[in-house]
CSV table of C-alpha atoms in Angstrom, one decimal:
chain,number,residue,atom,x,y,z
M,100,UNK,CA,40.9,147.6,112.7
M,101,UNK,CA,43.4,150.1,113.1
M,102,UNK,CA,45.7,150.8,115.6
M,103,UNK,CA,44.1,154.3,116.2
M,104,UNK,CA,40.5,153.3,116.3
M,105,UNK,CA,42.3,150.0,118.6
M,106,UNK,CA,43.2,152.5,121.0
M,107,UNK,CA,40.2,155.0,120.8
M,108,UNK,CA,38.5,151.7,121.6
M,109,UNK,CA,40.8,151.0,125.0
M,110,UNK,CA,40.6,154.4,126.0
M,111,UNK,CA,36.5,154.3,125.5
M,112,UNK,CA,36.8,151.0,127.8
M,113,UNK,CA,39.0,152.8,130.2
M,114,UNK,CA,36.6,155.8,130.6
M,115,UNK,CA,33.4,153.5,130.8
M,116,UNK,CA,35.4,151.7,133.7
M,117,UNK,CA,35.6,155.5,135.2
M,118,UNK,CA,31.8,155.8,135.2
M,119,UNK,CA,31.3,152.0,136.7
M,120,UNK,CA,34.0,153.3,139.4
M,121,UNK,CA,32.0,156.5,140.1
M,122,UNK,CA,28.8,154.6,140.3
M,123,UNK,CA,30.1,152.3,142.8
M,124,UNK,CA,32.1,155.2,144.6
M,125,UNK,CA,28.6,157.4,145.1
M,126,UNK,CA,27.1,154.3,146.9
M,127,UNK,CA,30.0,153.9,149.2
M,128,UNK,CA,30.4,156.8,150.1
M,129,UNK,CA,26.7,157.5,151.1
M,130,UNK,CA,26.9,154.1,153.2
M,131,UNK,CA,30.1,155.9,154.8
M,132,UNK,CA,28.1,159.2,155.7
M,133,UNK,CA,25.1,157.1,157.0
M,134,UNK,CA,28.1,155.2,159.3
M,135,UNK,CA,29.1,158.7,160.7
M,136,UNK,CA,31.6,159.0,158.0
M,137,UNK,CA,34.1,162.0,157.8
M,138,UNK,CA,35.3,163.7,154.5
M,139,UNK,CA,38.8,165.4,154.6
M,140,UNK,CA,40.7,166.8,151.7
M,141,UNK,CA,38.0,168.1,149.9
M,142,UNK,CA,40.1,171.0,148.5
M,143,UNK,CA,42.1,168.5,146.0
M,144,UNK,CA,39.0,166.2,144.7
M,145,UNK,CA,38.2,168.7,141.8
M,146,UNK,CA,42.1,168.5,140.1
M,147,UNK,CA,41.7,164.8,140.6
M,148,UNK,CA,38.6,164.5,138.6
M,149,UNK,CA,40.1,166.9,136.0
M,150,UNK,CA,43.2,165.5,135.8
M,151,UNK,CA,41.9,162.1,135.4
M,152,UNK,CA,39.8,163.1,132.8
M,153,UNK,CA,42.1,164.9,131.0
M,154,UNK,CA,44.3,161.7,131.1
M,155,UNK,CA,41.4,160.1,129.0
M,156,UNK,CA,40.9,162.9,126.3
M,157,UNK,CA,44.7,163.8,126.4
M,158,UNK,CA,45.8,160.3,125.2
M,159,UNK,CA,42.7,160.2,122.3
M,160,UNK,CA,43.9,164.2,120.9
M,161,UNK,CA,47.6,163.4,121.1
M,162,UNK,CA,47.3,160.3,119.3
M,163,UNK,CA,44.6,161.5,116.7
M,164,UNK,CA,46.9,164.7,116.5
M,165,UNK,CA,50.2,163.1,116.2
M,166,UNK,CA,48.9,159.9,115.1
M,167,UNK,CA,52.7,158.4,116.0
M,168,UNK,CA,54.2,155.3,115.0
M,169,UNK,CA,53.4,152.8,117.4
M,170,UNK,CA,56.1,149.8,117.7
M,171,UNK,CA,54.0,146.4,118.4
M,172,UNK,CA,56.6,145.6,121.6
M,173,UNK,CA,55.3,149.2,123.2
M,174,UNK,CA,51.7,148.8,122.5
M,175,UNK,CA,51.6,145.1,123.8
M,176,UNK,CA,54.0,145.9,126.7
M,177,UNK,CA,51.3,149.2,127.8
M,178,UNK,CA,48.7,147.4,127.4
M,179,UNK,CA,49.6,144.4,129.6
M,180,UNK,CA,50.5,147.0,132.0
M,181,UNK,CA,46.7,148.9,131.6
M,182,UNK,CA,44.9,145.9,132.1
M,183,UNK,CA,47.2,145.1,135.5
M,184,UNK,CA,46.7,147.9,136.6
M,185,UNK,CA,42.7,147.5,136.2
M,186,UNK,CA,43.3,144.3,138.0
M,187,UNK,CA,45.3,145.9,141.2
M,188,UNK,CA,42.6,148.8,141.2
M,189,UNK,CA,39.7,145.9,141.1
M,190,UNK,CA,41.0,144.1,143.8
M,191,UNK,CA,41.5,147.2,146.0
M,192,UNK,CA,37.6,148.2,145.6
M,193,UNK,CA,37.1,144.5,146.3
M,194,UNK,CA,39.2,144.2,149.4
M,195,UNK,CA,37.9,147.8,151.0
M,196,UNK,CA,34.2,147.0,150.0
M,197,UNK,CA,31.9,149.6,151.1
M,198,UNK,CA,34.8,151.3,152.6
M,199,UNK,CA,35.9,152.2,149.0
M,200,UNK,CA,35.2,155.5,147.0
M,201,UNK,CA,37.2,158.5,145.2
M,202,UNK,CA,37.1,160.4,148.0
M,203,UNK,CA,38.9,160.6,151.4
M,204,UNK,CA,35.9,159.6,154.0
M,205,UNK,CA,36.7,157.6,157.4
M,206,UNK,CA,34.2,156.0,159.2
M,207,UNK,CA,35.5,156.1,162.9
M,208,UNK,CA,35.9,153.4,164.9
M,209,UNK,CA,36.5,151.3,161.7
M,210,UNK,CA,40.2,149.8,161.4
M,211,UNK,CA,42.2,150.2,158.5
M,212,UNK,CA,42.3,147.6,156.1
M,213,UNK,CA,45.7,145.4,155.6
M,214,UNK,CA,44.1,142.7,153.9
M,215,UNK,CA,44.2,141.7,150.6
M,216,UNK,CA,46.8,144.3,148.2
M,217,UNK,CA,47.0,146.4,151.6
M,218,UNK,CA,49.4,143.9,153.2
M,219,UNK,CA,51.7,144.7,150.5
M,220,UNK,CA,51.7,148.7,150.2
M,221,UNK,CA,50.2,151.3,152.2
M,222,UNK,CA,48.3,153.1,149.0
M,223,UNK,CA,47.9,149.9,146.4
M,224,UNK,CA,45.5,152.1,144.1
M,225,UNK,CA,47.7,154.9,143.6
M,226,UNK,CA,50.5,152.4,142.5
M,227,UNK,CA,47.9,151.3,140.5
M,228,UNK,CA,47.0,154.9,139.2
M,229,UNK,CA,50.4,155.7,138.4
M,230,UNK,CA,51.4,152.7,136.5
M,231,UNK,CA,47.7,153.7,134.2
M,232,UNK,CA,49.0,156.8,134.1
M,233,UNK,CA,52.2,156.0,132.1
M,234,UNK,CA,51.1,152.8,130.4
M,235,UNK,CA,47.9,153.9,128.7
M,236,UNK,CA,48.9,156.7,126.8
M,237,UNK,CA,52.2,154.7,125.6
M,238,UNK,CA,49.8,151.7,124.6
M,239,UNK,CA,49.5,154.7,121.7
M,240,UNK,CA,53.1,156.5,122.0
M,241,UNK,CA,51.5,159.7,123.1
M,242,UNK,CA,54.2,160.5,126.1
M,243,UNK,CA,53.5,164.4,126.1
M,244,UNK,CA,49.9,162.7,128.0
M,245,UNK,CA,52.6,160.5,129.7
M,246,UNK,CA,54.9,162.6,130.6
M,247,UNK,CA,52.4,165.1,131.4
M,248,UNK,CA,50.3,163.1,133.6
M,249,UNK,CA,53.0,161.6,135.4
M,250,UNK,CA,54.0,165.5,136.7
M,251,UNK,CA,50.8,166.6,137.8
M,252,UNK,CA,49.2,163.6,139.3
M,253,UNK,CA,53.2,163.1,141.6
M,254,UNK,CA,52.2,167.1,143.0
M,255,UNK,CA,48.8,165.3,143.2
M,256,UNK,CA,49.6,162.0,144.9
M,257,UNK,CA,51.6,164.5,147.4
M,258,UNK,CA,48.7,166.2,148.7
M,259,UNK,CA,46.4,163.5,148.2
M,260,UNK,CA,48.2,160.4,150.2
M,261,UNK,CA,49.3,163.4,153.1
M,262,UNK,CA,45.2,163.9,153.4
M,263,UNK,CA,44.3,160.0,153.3
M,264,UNK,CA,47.4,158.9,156.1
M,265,UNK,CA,46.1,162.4,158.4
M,266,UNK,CA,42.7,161.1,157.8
M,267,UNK,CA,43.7,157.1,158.4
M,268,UNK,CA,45.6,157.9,161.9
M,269,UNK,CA,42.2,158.8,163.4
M,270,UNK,CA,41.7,155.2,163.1
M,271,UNK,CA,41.9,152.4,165.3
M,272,UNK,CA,44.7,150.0,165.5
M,273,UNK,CA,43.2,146.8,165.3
M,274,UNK,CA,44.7,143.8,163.7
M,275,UNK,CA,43.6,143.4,159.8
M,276,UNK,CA,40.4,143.7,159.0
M,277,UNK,CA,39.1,142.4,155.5
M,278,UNK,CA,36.2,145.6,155.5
């Protein structure tokens, strides 16, 4: 197999892992809304869907398009980074449970979670996002999607962690809770 098709192939993975994410992100977030959940920072979600989309189909047309030379040490080195970060974002659905989905809902009276990845950084996922973000287009050498990315998700990773923390200080301050 090629290293082309190789990639196309990771990046297929990647995108079916999206859909799996969304499927389990609908169901939360209904079993939020039934708990008296609240939605805030609705205004950004449809740039996050595009943007991570266009991650996806970026990272297949640049390398198709510039079809690059691809040293071994990069690709390996990216792609122990994507599956890593699959891992942190795993264990971040895991650890919030029901409490986890794509968009910013609260369920008041509900504590924030510091268990599990969330006793080591406030926003695990979107250390998790950012380090995809880089390392899966470079699994390929295609660093205009890299580069790219990188830019527009920062501006927004700005918007988007100012909306989750506003929405997370309505919260209780109880001790850990493992959702």
């Amino acid at each position: 197999m090629t290293t082309l098709l190789a990639f196309t192939v990771l990046v297929a993975l990647v995108g079916l892992e999206r859909i799996a994410e969304l499927v389990v992100s609908t169901r939360n977030a209904a079993w939020s809304m039934e708990h008296g959940g609240v939605e805030s920072g609705r205004g950004h979600y449809p740039f996050m869907v595009v943007l991570h989309a266009g991650l996806l189909v970026g990272a297949l047309a640049e390398a198709w398009l510039r079809r690059p030379d691809v040293p071994s040490a990069l690709a390996w080195s990216m792609l122990a980074l994507v599956v890593a970060s699959q891992a942190l974002r795993w264990w971040c659905i895991t650890t919030l449970g029901r409490r986890w989905n794509t968009r910013v809902i609260i369920v008041p009276g509900l504590p924030p979670v510091r268990s599990g990845p969330y006793r080591l950084f406030r926003h695990p996922n979107y250390v998790a996002v950012v380090v995809e973000g880089v390392a899966l287009p470079m699994v390929h050498a295609a660093w205009i999607t890299a580069l790219v990315f990188t830019v527009l998700n920062a501006a927004l990773l700005t918007v988007r962690i100012r909306a989750e923390d506003a929405a997370l200080a309505t919260l209780p301050e109880r001790e850990a809770s493992d959702a």
